[in-house]
Coordinates of C-alpha atoms in Angstrom, one line a residue:
M109 CA -5.5 -5.3 2.4
T110 CA -3.8 -8.8 2.7
E111 CA -4.7 -12.1 5.2
Q112 CA -1.7 -11.6 7.0
S113 CA -2.4 -7.6 7.2
D114 CA -6.0 -8.4 8.7
Q115 CA -4.4 -10.6 11.2
T116 CA -1.9 -8.6 12.5
T117 CA -4.7 -5.5 12.9
D118 CA -6.6 -8.2 14.6
Q119 CA -3.6 -9.3 16.8
A120 CA -2.6 -5.5 17.7
T121 CA -6.1 -4.5 18.9
A122 CA -6.5 -7.5 21.2
P123 CA -6.7 -5.8 24.4
N124 CA -9.8 -4.2 22.7
K125 CA -11.6 -7.7 22.2
P126 CA -14.8 -8.0 24.8
G127 CA -13.5 -11.5 25.9
N128 CA -10.1 -9.8 26.6
I129 CA -11.0 -7.0 28.2
W130 CA -13.6 -9.3 30.4
A131 CA -10.7 -11.5 31.4
E132 CA -8.7 -8.8 33.2
L133 CA -11.8 -6.4 34.3
G134 CA -14.2 -9.1 35.3
P135 CA -12.5 -10.5 38.6
T136 CA -11.2 -7.1 39.6
L137 CA -14.6 -6.0 39.1
I138 CA -16.0 -8.5 41.1
F139 CA -13.6 -7.7 43.8
V140 CA -14.4 -4.5 44.4
V141 CA -18.0 -4.9 44.4
V142 CA -17.8 -7.8 47.3
Y143 CA -15.5 -5.6 49.0
N144 CA -17.7 -2.6 49.2
V145 CA -20.7 -4.9 49.9
L146 CA -18.9 -6.5 52.8
L147 CA -18.2 -2.5 54.1
R148 CA -22.0 -2.4 54.8
F149 CA -21.8 -5.4 57.3
P150 CA -21.0 -4.0 60.9
E151 CA -17.9 -4.6 62.9
G152 CA -16.9 -7.7 64.5
D153 CA -15.3 -11.0 64.9
G154 CA -18.4 -13.0 62.8
L155 CA -18.1 -14.2 59.5
F156 CA -19.3 -11.8 57.2
T157 CA -18.2 -8.1 58.5
K158 CA -16.3 -5.2 57.4
D159 CA -13.0 -6.4 59.0
T160 CA -13.7 -9.8 56.6
A161 CA -14.3 -7.3 53.4
L162 CA -10.8 -7.9 52.1
Y163 CA -10.4 -11.2 52.6
W164 CA -13.9 -12.4 50.7
A165 CA -13.3 -9.7 47.9
T166 CA -10.0 -11.4 47.9
G167 CA -11.4 -14.9 47.7
A168 CA -13.9 -13.5 45.2
L169 CA -11.1 -12.5 43.2
I170 CA -9.2 -15.8 42.9
V171 CA -12.8 -17.7 41.9
M172 CA -13.0 -15.6 38.9
T173 CA -9.6 -15.8 38.0
L174 CA -10.0 -19.5 37.9
G175 CA -13.4 -19.2 36.4
V176 CA -12.1 -17.2 33.3
I177 CA -9.6 -19.7 32.6
I178 CA -12.4 -22.5 33.1
Q179 CA -14.7 -20.4 30.4
K180 CA -11.8 -20.5 28.1
L181 CA -11.3 -24.0 28.5
V182 CA -15.0 -25.2 28.0
R183 CA -15.2 -23.1 24.8
G184 CA -11.7 -24.5 23.5
E185 CA -10.2 -21.5 23.7
R186 CA -6.0 -21.1 23.7
I187 CA -5.0 -19.9 27.4
P188 CA -1.9 -17.5 27.0
P189 CA 1.1 -18.6 29.1
F190 CA 0.9 -15.1 30.9
L191 CA -2.6 -15.7 32.0
I192 CA -2.0 -19.0 33.4
L193 CA 1.1 -17.7 35.7
S194 CA -0.7 -14.7 36.9
S195 CA -3.7 -16.8 38.0
V196 CA -1.6 -19.4 39.5
L197 CA 0.6 -16.2 41.4
I198 CA -3.0 -14.6 42.7
G199 CA -4.3 -17.9 43.4
T200 CA -1.0 -19.1 45.4
F201 CA -0.5 -15.3 47.1
G202 CA -4.3 -14.5 48.0
T203 CA -4.9 -18.2 49.3
I204 CA -1.9 -17.7 51.5
G205 CA -2.7 -14.2 52.8
I206 CA -6.6 -15.5 53.6
V207 CA -5.3 -18.7 55.5
L208 CA -3.1 -16.5 57.3
Q209 CA -5.5 -14.2 58.0
S210 CA -3.0 -11.0 57.1
K211 CA -4.2 -8.2 55.4
T212 CA -0.8 -7.0 55.2
F213 CA 0.2 -9.7 53.6
L214 CA -2.7 -9.5 51.1
F215 CA -1.9 -5.4 50.8
I216 CA 1.9 -6.4 49.6
K217 CA 0.4 -9.0 47.5
P218 CA 0.3 -6.9 44.2
T219 CA 4.1 -5.8 45.1
I220 CA 5.5 -9.3 45.0
I221 CA 3.7 -10.3 42.2
N222 CA 4.6 -7.2 39.9
L223 CA 8.4 -7.6 41.0
L224 CA 8.6 -11.2 40.3
F225 CA 7.1 -10.6 36.9
A226 CA 9.8 -7.6 36.6
G227 CA 12.3 -10.0 37.8
V228 CA 11.4 -13.1 35.2
I229 CA 11.7 -10.8 32.0
F230 CA 15.1 -8.9 33.4
G231 CA 16.6 -12.4 34.8
G232 CA 15.8 -13.6 31.3
L233 CA 17.2 -11.0 29.1
A234 CA 20.3 -11.1 31.4
V235 CA 20.6 -14.9 30.6
G236 CA 19.7 -14.1 26.8
R237 CA 16.6 -15.7 27.3
N238 CA 13.2 -13.1 26.5
I239 CA 10.5 -14.5 28.3
W240 CA 8.3 -12.0 27.1
K241 CA 8.9 -13.2 23.6
M242 CA 8.5 -16.9 24.4
F243 CA 4.9 -15.9 25.6
F244 CA 3.8 -13.9 23.4
E245 CA 5.6 -14.9 19.8
S246 CA 2.5 -17.0 18.8
A247 CA 0.5 -13.9 18.6
F248 CA 3.0 -11.4 16.8
Q249 CA 5.8 -12.1 14.4
L250 CA 8.6 -9.2 15.9
P251 CA 12.4 -9.2 15.4
D252 CA 14.3 -10.1 18.4
F253 CA 15.6 -6.2 18.7
A254 CA 11.6 -5.2 19.5
W255 CA 10.9 -8.1 21.2
R256 CA 13.9 -6.6 23.8
T257 CA 12.4 -3.4 24.1
L258 CA 9.0 -4.6 24.3
A259 CA 10.0 -6.7 27.3
I260 CA 12.3 -3.6 28.9
R261 CA 9.0 -1.5 28.2
W262 CA 6.9 -4.2 30.1
G263 CA 9.8 -5.0 32.8
L264 CA 10.0 -1.3 33.7
Y265 CA 5.9 -1.2 34.0
F266 CA 5.9 -3.7 36.3
V267 CA 8.5 -2.2 38.9
A268 CA 6.7 0.8 38.6
M269 CA 3.4 -0.9 39.6
A270 CA 5.0 -2.8 42.1
I271 CA 6.2 0.8 43.9
W272 CA 3.1 2.5 43.3
N273 CA 1.0 -0.3 45.2
L274 CA 3.4 0.5 47.9
V275 CA 2.2 4.2 48.0
L276 CA -1.4 3.5 47.8
W277 CA -0.6 0.9 50.6
Q278 CA 1.5 3.1 52.9
F279 CA -0.2 6.8 52.2
F280 CA -3.9 5.8 51.5
S281 CA -6.8 4.2 53.3
E282 CA -7.6 0.4 52.9
G283 CA -10.6 1.4 50.7
T284 CA -9.0 3.5 48.5
W285 CA -6.0 0.8 48.1
A286 CA -8.8 -1.9 47.2
N287 CA -10.9 0.1 44.9
W288 CA -8.2 1.4 42.7
R289 CA -7.6 -1.5 41.5
L290 CA -10.0 -0.7 38.8
G291 CA -7.7 2.0 38.1
N292 CA -4.6 -0.7 38.2
V293 CA -6.4 -2.2 35.5
G294 CA -7.2 1.2 33.5
L295 CA -3.6 1.9 33.5
G296 CA -2.3 -1.5 32.2
F297 CA -4.3 -1.7 29.0
V298 CA -3.6 2.3 28.4
F299 CA 0.2 1.0 28.8
A300 CA -0.9 -1.7 26.5
L301 CA -2.1 0.5 23.7
A302 CA 0.9 2.6 24.0
N303 CA 2.8 0.0 23.0
V304 CA 0.7 -0.8 20.0
P305 CA 2.0 1.4 17.4
Y306 CA 5.5 0.4 17.8
T307 CA 4.3 -3.6 17.8
L308 CA 2.9 -2.2 14.2
K309 CA 5.5 -0.6 13.3
H310 CA 8.1 -4.0 13.3
M311 CA 5.7 -6.6 13.0
I312 CA 7.3 -9.0 10.2
D313 CA 4.8 -9.4 6.9
A314 CA 4.4 -13.2 6.0
D315 CA 5.9 -12.0 2.6
K316 CA 8.8 -10.0 4.0
T317 CA 11.8 -11.1 5.6
E318 CA 12.5 -8.1 7.0
P319 CA 10.8 -6.0 9.6
Q320 CA 8.7 -2.9 8.1
A321 CA 10.9 0.3 8.5

């Protein structure tokens, strides 16, 4: 197997690497833990109560997400543009929800973020710019038609997740919504892995000018 082939396999299986898994799962896991710990506190108007569980969990999520980026900077690792964008959105909308003390805003936040992602992807395609390719072309060498297909798939995925968040918010309890964030991470990894075969099929080798058939 050539060096390029080894690199291709390594890139395609990147979602399985412990570091990448922690970057996605770690902050969400802390969110769930903090939320459930605060639920054990009594109700009331104090700083640490059952009613403030969602705000503390969101704050922990923001801090942990920032911590992931700082850790990568300290280690001299490249920070993926998509991680930067998602972190900015999580930090911005999460902070707004905490400052406004609005659980409704926190509930709808994932829908807003997912629709923003979808809008950026489909808006880019509409004007001839593949944002998905711009984010990940440093990791994968693919023909334009494959990049377009992946962009459309992920755009639809973000739309579906936006709708799914509304369903959870409207028809399930706050606890179910909060704890299901781990389920959303699982769905994201499954969807990413489901696209690996397509990515590998159309990966362009260093010694070839055309993608694999």
